[in-house]
Coordinates of C-alpha atoms in Angstrom, one line a residue:
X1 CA 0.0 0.0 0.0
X2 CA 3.0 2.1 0.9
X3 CA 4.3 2.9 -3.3
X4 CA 0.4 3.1 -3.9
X5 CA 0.0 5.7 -1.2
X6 CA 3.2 7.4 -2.4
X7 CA 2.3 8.3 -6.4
X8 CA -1.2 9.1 -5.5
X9 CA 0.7 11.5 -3.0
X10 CA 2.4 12.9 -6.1
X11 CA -0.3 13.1 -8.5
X12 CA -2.4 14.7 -6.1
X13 CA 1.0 17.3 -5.7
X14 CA 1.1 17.8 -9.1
X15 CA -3.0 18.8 -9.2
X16 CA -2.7 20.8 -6.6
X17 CA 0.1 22.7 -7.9
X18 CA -1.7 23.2 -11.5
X19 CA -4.6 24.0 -9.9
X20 CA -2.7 27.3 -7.9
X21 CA -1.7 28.7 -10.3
X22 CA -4.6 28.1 -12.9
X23 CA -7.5 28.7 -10.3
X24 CA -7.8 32.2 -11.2
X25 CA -8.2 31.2 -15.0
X26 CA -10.1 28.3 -14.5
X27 CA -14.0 28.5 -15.4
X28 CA -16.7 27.9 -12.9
X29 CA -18.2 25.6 -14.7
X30 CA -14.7 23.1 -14.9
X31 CA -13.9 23.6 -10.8
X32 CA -17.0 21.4 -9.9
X33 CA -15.8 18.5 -11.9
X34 CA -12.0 19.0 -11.1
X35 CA -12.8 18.9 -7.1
X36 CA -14.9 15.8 -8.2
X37 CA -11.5 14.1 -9.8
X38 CA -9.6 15.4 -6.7
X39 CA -11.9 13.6 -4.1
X40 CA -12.1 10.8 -5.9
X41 CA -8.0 10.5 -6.1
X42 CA -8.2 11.1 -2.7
X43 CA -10.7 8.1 -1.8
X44 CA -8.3 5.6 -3.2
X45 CA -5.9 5.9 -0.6
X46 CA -7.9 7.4 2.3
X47 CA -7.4 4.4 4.6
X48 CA -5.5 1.2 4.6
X49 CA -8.5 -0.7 3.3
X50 CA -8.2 -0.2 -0.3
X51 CA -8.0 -2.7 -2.8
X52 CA -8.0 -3.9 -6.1
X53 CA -11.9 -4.2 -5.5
X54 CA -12.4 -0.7 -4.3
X55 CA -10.0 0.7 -7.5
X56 CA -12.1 -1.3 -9.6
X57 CA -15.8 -0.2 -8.3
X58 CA -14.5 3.3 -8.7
X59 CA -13.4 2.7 -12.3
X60 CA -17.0 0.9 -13.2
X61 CA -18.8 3.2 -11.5
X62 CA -19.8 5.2 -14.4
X63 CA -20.7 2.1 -16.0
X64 CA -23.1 1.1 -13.1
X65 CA -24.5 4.4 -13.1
X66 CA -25.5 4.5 -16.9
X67 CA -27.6 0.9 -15.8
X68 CA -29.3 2.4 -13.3
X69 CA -30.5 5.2 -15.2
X70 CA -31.3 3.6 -18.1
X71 CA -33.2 0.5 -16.0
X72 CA -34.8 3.0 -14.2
X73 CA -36.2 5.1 -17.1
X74 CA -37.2 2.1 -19.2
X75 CA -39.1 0.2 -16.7
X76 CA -42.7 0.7 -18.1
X77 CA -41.1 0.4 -21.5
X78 CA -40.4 -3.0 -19.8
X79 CA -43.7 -3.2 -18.7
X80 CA -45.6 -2.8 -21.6
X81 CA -43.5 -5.2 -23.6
X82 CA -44.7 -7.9 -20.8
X83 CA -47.9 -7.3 -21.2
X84 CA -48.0 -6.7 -25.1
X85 CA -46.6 -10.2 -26.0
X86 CA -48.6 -12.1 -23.3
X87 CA -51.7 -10.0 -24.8
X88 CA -50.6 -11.0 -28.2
X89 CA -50.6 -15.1 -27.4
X90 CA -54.0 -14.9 -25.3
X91 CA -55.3 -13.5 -28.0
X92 CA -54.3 -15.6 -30.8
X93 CA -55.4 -18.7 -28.5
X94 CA -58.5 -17.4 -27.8
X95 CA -59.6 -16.2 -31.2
X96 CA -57.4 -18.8 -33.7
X97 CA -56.6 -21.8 -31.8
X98 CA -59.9 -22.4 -29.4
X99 CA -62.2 -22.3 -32.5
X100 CA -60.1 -25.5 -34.1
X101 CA -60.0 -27.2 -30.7
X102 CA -63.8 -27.1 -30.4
X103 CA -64.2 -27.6 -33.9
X104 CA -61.5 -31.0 -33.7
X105 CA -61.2 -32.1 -30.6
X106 CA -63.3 -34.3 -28.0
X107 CA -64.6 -33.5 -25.1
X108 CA -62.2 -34.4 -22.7
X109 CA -59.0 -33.2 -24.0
X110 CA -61.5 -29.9 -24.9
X111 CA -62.0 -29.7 -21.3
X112 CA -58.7 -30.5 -20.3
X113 CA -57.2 -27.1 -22.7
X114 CA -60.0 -24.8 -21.6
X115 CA -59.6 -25.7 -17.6
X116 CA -56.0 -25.3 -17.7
X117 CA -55.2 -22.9 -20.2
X118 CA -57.7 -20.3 -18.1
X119 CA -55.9 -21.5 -14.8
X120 CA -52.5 -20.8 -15.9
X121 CA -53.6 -17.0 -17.7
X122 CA -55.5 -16.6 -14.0
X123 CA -52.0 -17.5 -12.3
X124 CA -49.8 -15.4 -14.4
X125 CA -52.1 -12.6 -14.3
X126 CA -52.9 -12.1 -10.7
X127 CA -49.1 -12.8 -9.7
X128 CA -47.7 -10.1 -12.3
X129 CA -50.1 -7.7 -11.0
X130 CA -48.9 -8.2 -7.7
X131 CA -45.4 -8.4 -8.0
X132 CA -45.5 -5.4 -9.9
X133 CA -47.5 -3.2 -7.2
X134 CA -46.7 -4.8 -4.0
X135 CA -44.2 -3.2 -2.8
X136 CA -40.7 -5.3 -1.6
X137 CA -40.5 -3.8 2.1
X138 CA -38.4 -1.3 3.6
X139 CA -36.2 -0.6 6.8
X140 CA -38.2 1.9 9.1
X141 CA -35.9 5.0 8.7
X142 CA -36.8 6.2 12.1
X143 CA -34.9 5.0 15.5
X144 CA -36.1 1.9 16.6
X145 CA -35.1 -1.0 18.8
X146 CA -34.5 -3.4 16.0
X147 CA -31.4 -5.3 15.4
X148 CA -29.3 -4.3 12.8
X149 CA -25.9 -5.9 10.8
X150 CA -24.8 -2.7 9.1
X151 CA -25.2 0.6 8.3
X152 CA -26.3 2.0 5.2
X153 CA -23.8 4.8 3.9
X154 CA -26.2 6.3 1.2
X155 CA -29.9 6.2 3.3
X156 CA -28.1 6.9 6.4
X157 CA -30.2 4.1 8.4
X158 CA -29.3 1.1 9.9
X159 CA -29.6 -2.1 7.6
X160 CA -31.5 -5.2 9.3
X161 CA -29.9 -8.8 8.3
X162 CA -30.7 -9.9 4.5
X163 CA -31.5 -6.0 4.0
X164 CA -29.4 -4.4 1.0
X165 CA -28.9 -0.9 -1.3
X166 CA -31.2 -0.7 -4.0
X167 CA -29.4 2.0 -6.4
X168 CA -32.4 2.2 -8.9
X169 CA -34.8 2.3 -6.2
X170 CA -32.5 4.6 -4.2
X171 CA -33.4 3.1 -1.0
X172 CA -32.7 0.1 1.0
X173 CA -35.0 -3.4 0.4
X174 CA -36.0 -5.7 3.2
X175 CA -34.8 -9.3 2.4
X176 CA -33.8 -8.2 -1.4
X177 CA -32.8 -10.5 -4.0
X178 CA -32.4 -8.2 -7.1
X179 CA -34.3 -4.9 -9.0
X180 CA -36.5 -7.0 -12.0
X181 CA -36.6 -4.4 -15.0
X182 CA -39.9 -6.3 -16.1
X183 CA -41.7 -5.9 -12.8
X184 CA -40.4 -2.1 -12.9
X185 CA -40.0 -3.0 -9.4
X186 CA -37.1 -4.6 -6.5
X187 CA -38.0 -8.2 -5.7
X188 CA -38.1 -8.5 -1.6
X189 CA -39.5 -9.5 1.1
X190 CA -43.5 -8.9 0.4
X191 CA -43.3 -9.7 -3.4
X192 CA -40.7 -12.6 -3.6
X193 CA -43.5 -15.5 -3.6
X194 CA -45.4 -13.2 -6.1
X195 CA -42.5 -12.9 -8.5
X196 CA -41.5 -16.4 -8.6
X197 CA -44.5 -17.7 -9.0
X198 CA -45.3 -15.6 -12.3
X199 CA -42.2 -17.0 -13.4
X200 CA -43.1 -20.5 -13.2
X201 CA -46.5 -20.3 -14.3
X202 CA -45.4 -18.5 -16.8
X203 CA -42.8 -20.8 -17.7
X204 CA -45.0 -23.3 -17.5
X205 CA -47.7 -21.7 -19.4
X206 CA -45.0 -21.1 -22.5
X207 CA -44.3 -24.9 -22.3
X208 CA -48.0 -26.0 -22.6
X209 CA -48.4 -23.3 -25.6
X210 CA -45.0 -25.1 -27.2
X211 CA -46.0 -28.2 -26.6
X212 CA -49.7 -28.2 -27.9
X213 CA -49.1 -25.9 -30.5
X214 CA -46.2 -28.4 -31.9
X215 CA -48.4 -29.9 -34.6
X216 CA -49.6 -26.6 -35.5
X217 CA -46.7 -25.0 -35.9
X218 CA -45.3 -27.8 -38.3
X219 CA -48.7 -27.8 -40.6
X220 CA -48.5 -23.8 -40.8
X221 CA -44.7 -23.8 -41.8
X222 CA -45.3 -26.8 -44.4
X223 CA -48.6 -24.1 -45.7
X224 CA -46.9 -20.7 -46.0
X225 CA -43.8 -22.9 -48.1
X226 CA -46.0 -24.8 -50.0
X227 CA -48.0 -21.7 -51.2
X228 CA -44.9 -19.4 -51.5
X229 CA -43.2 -22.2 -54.3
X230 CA -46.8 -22.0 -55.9
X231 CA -46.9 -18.4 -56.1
X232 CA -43.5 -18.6 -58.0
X233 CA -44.4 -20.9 -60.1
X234 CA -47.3 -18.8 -61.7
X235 CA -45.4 -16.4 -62.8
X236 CA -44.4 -18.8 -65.9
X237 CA -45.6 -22.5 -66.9
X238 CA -42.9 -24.9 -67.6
X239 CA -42.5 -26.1 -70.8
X240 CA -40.6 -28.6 -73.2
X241 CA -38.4 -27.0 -75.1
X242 CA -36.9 -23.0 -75.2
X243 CA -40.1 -22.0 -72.8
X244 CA -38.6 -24.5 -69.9
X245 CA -36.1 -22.5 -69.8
X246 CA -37.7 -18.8 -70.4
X247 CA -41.0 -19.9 -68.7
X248 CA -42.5 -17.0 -70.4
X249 CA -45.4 -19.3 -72.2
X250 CA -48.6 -17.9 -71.1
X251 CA -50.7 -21.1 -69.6
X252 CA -53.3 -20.4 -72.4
X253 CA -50.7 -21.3 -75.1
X254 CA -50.1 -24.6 -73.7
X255 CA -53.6 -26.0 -73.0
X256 CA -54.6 -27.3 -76.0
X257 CA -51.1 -29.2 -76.2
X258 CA -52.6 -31.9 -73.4
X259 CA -51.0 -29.9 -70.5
X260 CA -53.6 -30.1 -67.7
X261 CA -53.7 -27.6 -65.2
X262 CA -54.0 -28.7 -61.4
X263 CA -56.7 -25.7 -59.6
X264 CA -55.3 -25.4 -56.3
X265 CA -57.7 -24.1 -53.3
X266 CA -57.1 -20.2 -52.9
X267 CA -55.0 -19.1 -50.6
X268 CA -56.7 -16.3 -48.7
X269 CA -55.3 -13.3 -46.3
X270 CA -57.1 -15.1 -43.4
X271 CA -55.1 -18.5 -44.0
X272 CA -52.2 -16.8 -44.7
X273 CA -52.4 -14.7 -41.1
X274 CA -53.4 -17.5 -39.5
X275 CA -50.5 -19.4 -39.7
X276 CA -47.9 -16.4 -39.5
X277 CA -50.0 -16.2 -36.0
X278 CA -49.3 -19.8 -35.2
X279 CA -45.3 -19.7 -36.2
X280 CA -45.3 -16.7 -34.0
X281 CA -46.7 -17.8 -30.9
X282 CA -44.8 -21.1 -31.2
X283 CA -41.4 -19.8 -32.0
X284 CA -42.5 -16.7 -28.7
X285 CA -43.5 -19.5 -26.6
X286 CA -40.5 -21.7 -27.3
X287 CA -37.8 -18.9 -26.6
X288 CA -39.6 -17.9 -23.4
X289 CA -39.8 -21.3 -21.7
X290 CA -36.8 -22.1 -21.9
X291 CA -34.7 -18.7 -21.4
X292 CA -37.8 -18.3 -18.1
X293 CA -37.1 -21.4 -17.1
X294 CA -33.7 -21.5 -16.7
X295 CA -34.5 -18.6 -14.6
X296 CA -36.9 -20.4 -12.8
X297 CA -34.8 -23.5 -11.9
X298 CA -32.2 -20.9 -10.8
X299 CA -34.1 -19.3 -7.9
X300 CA -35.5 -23.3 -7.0
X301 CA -32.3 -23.9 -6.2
X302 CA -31.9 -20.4 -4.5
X303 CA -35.0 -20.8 -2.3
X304 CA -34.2 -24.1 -1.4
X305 CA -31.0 -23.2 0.2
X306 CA -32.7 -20.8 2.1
X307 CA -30.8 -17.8 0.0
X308 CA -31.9 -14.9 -2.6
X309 CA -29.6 -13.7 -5.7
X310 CA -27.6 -11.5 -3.1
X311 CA -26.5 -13.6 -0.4
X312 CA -25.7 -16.5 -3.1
X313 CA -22.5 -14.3 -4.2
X314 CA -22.2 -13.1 -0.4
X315 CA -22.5 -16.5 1.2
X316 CA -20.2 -18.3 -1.1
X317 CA -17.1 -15.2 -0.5
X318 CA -17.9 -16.4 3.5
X319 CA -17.5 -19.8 2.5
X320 CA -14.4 -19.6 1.4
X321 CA -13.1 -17.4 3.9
X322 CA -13.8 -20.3 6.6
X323 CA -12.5 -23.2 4.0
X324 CA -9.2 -21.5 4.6
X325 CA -9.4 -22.2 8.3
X326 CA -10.5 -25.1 8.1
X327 CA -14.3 -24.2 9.1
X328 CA -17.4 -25.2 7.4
X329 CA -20.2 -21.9 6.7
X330 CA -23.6 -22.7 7.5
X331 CA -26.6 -20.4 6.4
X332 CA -28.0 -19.1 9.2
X333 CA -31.7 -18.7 7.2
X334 CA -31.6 -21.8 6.0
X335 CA -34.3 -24.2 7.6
X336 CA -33.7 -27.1 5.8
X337 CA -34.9 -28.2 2.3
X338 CA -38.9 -28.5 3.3
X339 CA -39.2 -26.1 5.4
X340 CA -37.5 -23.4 3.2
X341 CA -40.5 -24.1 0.6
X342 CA -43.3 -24.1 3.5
X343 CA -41.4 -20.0 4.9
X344 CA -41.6 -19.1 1.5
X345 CA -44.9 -19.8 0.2
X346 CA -46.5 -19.3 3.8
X347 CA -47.9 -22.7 4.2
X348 CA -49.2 -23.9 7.5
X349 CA -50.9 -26.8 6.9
X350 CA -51.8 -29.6 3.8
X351 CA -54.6 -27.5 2.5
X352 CA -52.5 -24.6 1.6
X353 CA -50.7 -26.0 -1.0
X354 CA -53.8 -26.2 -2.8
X355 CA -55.2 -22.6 -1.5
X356 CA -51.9 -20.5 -1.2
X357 CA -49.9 -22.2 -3.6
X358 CA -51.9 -23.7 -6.9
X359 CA -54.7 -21.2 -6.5
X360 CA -54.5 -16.9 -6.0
X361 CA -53.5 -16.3 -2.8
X362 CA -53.0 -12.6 -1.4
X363 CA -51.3 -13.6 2.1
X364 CA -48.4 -11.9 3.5
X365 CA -44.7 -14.0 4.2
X366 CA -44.2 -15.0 7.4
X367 CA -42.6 -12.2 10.1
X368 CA -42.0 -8.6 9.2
X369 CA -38.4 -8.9 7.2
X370 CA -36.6 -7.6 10.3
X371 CA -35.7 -10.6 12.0
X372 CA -35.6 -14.2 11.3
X373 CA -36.4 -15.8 13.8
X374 CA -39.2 -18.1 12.3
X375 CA -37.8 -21.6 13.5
X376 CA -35.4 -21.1 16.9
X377 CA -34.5 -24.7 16.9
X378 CA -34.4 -25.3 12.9
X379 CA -36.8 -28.2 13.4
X380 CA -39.6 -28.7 11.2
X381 CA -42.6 -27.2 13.0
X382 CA -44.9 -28.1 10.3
X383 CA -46.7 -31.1 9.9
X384 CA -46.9 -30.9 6.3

């Protein structure tokens, strides 16, 4: 630290010198940002604390900055996009697909994709609304008796555990695991359950579309390629001779040679959108499951470990800090496997899988996102 110390000494000579003698000439417009370059030089080496980390957050942070802004400005552009292409597949379900499937199929398996294609839309709807406008909890900014880990260097408050800096938000998020730019809106404490669970019925939903739509999609592509070769081919008839090369022979001049002409069904604007629809909401549904659901199996994993996006990345730094001594970390929110699942989706007994978890449910988590405190012994309390 001691020749790191030592040319920022110098450098920060040098400014200083410069900025004697040119401080009468100097604009008033250019001695903000100067003073701004100064501190800055003088933050790398303000305390024997400073790392390559540090050096390197200073150096992105124009980079992380230009995120925020953007992520922050754009989120109903976000938004809208969400609910444009969800719009866009209900409606080509509802208005091309359910016609065919009453027209085709029987009446169970026309049961079965009118019961759960309207639970999954009912699913994905009433957890996006709420994820969106429910908001992720937030440390009470006023002095309180409640325990805290850290304190907060840009609200000025003290941070409860599993509480961290929101920069697009600007404020600090109880329990957060990350800001979603298609919820326009930080995933926490009181909208976790709400966020993953649009994802997987989502997911899920994007999978039943691909799936069932398989067929469809196949017949459409074979239709628009069959009917784009016949379109070429009218613009000349093949011929023996000069014209099967030319193909300029009108189909008149070759009809009373013995050359029979094959009528093909017209091929209307409807048929025509109708399968650009289905290749569309096949090859939208197909993307989305799997990019969502990769997603989706990601934050499992999380919430069965008992972690969120944050304390993934944190909890694996401390990890590695005790493997060095020769200790093991253990999560201290982690309640086991079960039980994580049963804190997360707020179920207290058999029946609420079926009420809170495969059916609407507007319940709050368990505790306030303070403390954690849900299980003392880490035994599973739950007969479930």
């Amino acid at each position: 630290m001691r020749p790191c110390s030592t040319v920022m000494h110098l450098l920060l000579r040098c400014m200083r010198g410069c900025g004697r003698h040119s401080r009468s000439r100097m604009p008033r417009r250019l001695r903000q940002p100067v003073s701004y370059i100064k501190l800055i030089f003088k933050s790398l080496y303000f305390n024997s604390l400073t790392n390559s980390e540090v050096v390197l957050d200073c150096i992105l942070e124009p980079v992380f900055w230009t995120v925020e802004v953007v992520t922050r400005w754009f989120g109903m552009v976000f938004v809208f996009l969400v609910v444009a292409l969800t719009s866009s597949v209900v409606f080509i379900a509802y208005f091309c697909l359910l016609p065919l499937v009453l027209q085709t199929y029987s009446l169970g398996w026309m049961m079965w994709h009118i019961c759960y294609g309207n639970w999954i839309l009912v699913m994905i709807v009433f957890h996006y609304y709420k994820a969106t406008n429910t908001p992720p909890g937030y440390p009470p900014k006023m002095k309180n008796e409640v325990p805290f880990v850290s304190f907060c260097k840009k609200c000025v408050i003290p941070k409860p555990a599993r509480s961290h800096h929101c920069g697009i938000c600007k404020t600090c998020i109880l329990k957060m695991d990350h800001h979603c730019p298609w919820l326009n809106n930080c995933v926490g404490h009181y909208n976790h359950r709400y966020f993953f669970s649009f994802c997987l019925f989502l997911t899920l939903g994007c999978m039943y579309c691909s799936i069932s739509g398989r067929n469809l999609f196949i017949d459409a592509y074979n239709a628009i390629d069959q009917f784009r070769h016949l379109e070429a081919e009218k613009q000349g008839v093949p011929v023996t001779g000069i014209g099967l090369l030319i193909g300029i022979v009108p189909s008149e001049g070759v009809a009373g040679k013995g050359v029979q002409e094959i009528s093909q069904p017209p091929y209307t604007y409807n048929d025509r959108m109708f399968h650009k629809s289905v290749i569309y909401m096949w090859v939208l549904t197909s993307t989305v499951s799997v990019a969502l659901g990769a997603l989706t199996l990601w934050h499992a994993v999380l919430i069965t470990r008992g972690e969120t996006s944050i304390e993934r990345h944190i909890n694996n730094k401390e990890a590695k800090r005790l493997a060095k001594r020769g200790k093991v970390y253990r999560n201290p929110f982690s309640y086991g496997k079960l039980n994580n699942w049963k804190v997360f989706f707020g179920v207290e007994k058999r029946s609420h899988w079926l009420t809170r978890v495969l059916l609407p449910s507007g319940h709050t988590p368990y505790g306030d996102g303070l403390t954690w405190d849900i299980y003392p012994l880490k035994k599973d309390m739950m007969p479930v």
